[in-house]
XYZ file of N, CA, C and O in Angstrom:
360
model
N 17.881 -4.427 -3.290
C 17.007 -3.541 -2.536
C 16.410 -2.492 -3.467
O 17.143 -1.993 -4.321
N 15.071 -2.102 -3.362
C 14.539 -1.109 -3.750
C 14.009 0.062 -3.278
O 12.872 0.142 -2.812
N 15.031 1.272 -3.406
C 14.704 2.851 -2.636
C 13.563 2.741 -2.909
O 13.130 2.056 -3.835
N 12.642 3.677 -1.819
C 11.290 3.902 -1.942
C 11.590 5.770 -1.348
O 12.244 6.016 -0.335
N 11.239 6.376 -1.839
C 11.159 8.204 -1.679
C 10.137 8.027 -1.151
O 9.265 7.204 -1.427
N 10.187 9.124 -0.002
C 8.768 8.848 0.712
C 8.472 10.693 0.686
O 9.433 11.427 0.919
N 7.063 11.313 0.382
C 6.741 12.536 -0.054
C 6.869 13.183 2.082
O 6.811 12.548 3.135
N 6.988 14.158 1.871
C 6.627 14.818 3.213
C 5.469 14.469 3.941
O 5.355 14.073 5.101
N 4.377 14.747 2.798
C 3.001 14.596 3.369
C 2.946 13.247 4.508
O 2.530 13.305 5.665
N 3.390 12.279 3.932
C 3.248 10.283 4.441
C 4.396 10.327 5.547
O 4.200 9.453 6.392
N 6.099 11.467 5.906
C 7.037 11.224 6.264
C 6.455 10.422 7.940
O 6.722 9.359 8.500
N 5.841 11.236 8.167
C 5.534 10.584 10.006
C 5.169 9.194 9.981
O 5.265 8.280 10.800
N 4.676 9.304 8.683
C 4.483 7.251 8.876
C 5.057 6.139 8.923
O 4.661 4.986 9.094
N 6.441 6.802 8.682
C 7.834 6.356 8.511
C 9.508 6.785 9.258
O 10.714 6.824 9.013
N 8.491 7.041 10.298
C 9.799 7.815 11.435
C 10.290 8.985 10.497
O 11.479 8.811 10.229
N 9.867 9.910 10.019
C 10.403 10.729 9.131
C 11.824 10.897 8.383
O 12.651 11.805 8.315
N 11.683 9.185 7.689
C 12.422 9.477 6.377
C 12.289 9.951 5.229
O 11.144 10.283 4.923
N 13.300 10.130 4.295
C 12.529 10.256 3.028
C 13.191 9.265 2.048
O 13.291 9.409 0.829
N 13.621 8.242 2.794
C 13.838 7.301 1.781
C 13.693 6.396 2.494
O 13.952 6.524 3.690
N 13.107 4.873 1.831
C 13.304 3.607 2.743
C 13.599 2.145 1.398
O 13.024 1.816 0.360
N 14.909 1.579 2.250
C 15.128 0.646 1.340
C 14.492 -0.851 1.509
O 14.691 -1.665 2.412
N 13.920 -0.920 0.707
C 13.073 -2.614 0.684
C 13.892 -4.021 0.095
O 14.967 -4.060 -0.504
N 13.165 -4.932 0.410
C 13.677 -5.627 -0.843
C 12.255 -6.309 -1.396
O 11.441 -6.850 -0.648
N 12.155 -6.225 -2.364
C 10.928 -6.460 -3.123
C 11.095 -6.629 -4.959
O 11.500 -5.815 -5.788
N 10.642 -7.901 -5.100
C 10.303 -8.671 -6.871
C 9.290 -7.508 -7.572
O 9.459 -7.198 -8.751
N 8.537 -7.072 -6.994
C 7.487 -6.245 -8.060
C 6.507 -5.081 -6.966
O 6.806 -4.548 -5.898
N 5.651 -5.040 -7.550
C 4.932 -3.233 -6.698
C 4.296 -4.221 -5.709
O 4.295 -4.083 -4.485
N 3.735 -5.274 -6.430
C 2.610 -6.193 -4.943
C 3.750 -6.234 -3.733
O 3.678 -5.580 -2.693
N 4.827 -7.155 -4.104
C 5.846 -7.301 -2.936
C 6.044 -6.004 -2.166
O 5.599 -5.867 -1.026
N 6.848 -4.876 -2.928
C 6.765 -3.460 -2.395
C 5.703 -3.131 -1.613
O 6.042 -2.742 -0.496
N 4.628 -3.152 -1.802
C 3.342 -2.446 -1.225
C 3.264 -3.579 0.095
O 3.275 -3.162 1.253
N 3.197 -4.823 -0.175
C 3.010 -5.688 1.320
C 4.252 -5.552 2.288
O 4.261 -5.904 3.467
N 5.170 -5.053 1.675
C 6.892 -4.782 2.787
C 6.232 -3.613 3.125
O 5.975 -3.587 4.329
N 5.842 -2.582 2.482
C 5.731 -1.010 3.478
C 4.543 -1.448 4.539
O 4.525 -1.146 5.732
N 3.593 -2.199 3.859
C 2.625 -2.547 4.791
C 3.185 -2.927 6.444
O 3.186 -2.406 7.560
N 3.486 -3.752 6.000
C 4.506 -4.863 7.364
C 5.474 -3.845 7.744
O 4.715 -3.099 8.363
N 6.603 -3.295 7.808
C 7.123 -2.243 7.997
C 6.987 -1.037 8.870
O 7.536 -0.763 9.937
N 6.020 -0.315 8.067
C 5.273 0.791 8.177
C 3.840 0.754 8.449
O 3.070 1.368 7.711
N 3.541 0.275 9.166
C 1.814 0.499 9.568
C 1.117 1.640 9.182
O 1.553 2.694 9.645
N 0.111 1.701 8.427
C -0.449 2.956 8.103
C -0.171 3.278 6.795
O -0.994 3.938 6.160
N 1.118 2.826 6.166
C 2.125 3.520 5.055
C 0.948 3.006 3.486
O 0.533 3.718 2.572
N 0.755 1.692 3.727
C 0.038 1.075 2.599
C -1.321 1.862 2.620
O -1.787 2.095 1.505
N -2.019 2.300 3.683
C -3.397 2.405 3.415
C -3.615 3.921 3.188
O -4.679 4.477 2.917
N -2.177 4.576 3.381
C -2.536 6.082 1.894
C -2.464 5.320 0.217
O -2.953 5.792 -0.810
N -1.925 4.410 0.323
C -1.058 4.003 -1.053
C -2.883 3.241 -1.888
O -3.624 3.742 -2.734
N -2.963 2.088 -1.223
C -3.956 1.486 -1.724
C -5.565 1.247 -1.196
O -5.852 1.428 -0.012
N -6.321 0.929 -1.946
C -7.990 1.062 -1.486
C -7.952 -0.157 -1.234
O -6.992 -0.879 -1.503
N -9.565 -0.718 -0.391
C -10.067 -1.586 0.030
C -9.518 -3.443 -0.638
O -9.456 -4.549 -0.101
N -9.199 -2.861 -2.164
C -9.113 -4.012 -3.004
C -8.060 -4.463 -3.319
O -7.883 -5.403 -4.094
N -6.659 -3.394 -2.342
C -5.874 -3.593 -2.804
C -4.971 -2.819 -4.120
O -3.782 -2.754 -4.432
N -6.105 -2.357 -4.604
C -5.521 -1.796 -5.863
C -5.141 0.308 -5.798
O -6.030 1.116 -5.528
N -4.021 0.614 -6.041
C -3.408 1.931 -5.664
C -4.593 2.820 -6.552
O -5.148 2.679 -7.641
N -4.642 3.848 -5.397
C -5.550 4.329 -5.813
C -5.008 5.483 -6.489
O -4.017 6.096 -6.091
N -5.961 5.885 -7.957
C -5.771 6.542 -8.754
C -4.990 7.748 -8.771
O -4.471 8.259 -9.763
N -4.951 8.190 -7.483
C -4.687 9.615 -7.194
C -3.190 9.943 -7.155
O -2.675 11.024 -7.441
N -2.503 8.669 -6.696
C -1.200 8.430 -6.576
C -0.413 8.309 -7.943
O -0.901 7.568 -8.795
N 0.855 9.027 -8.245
C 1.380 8.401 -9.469
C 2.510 8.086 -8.894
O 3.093 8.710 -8.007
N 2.833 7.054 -9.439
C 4.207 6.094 -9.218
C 5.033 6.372 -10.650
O 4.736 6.429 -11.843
N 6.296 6.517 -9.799
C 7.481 6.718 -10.910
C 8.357 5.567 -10.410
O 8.478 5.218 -9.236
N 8.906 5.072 -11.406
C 10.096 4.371 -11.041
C 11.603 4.753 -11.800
O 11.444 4.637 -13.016
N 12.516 5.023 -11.582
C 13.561 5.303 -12.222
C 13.211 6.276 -12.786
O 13.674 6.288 -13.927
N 12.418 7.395 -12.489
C 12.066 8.526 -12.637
C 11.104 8.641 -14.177
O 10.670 9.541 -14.898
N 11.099 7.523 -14.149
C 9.467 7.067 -15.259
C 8.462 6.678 -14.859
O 8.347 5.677 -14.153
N 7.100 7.752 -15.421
C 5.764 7.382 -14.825
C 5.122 6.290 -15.444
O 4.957 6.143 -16.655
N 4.704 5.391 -14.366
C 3.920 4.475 -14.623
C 2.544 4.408 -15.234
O 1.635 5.154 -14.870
N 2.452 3.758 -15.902
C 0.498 3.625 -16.376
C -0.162 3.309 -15.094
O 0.119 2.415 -14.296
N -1.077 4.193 -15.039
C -1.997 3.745 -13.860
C -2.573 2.458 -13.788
O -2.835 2.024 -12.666
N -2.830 1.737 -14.826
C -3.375 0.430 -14.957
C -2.187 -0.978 -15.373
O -2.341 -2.105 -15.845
N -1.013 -0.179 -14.905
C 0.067 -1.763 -15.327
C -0.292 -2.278 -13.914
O 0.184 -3.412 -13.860
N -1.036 -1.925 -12.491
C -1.185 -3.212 -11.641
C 0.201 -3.570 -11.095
O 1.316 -3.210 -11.474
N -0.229 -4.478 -9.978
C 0.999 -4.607 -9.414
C 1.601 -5.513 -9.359
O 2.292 -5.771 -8.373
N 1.514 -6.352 -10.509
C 2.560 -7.079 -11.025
C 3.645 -6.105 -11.871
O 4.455 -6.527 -12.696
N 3.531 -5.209 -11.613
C 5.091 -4.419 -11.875
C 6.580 -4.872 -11.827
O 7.138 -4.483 -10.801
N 7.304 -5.534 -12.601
C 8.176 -5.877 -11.523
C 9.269 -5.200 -11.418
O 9.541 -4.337 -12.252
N 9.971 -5.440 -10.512
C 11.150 -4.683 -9.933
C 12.259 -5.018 -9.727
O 12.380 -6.170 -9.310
N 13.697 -4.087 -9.941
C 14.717 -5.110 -9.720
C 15.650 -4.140 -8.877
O 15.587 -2.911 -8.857
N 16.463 -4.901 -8.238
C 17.932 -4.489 -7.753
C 18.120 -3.136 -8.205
O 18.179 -2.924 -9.417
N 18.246 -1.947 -7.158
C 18.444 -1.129 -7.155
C 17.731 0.034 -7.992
O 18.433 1.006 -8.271
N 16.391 0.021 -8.419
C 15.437 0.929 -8.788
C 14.767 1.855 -7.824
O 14.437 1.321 -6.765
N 14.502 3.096 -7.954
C 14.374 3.931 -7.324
C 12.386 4.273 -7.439
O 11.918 4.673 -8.505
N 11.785 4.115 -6.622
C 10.155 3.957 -6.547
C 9.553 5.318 -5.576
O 9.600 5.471 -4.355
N 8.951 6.261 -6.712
C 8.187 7.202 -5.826
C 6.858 7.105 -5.877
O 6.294 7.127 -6.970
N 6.299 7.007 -4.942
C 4.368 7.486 -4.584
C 4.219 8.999 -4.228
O 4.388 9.497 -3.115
N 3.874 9.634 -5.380
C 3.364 11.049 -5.452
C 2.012 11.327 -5.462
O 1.451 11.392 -6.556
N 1.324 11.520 -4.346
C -0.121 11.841 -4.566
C -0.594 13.168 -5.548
O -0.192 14.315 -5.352
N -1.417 12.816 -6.508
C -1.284 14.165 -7.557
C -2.118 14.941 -6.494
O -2.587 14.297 -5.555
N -2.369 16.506 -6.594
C -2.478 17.740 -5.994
C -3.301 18.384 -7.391
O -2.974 18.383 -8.578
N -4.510 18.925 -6.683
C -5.483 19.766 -7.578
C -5.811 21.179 -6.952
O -5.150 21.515 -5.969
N -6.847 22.096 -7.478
C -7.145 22.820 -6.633
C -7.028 24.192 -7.906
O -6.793 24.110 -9.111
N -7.256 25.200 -7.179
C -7.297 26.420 -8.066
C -8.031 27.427 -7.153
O -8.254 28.571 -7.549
């Protein structure tokens, strides 16, 4: 299974947890389980094409991902996966 941290902002989309355990091979698998799951949950996460949109950074095991490794990411047994929408402003 793979923890997924879920930020406050997204919690209602998810019966307000802040964690949800999946089981999922890589980020594509991950992203189509929250989909199915969680209605709503995927379409903060990713755009029209499928592909996560920029704004989001994903950590896994508390290492940030390249925005462009795509979601053939893969994933294993017991890794810990956050979607942090970055925050701007001034």
């Amino acid at each position: 299974m793979v923890k997924v941290y879920v930020p406050a902002l997204w919690r209602h989309l998810v019966g307000n947890q802040a964690t949800i355990d999946l089981k999922a091979n890589s980020m594509a698998e991950l992203l189509e389980g929250l989909g199915i799951a969680y209605p709503g949950l995927k379409d903060v996460l990713v755009d029209e094409k499928g592909q996560i949109f920029p704004y989001i950074n994903i950590f896994i095991n508390r290492g940030l991902i390249a925005p462009d490794s795509g979601l053939a990411i893969p994933l294993n047994d017991g890794d810990e996966v956050s979607f942090i929408p970055a925050f701007a402003g001034g």
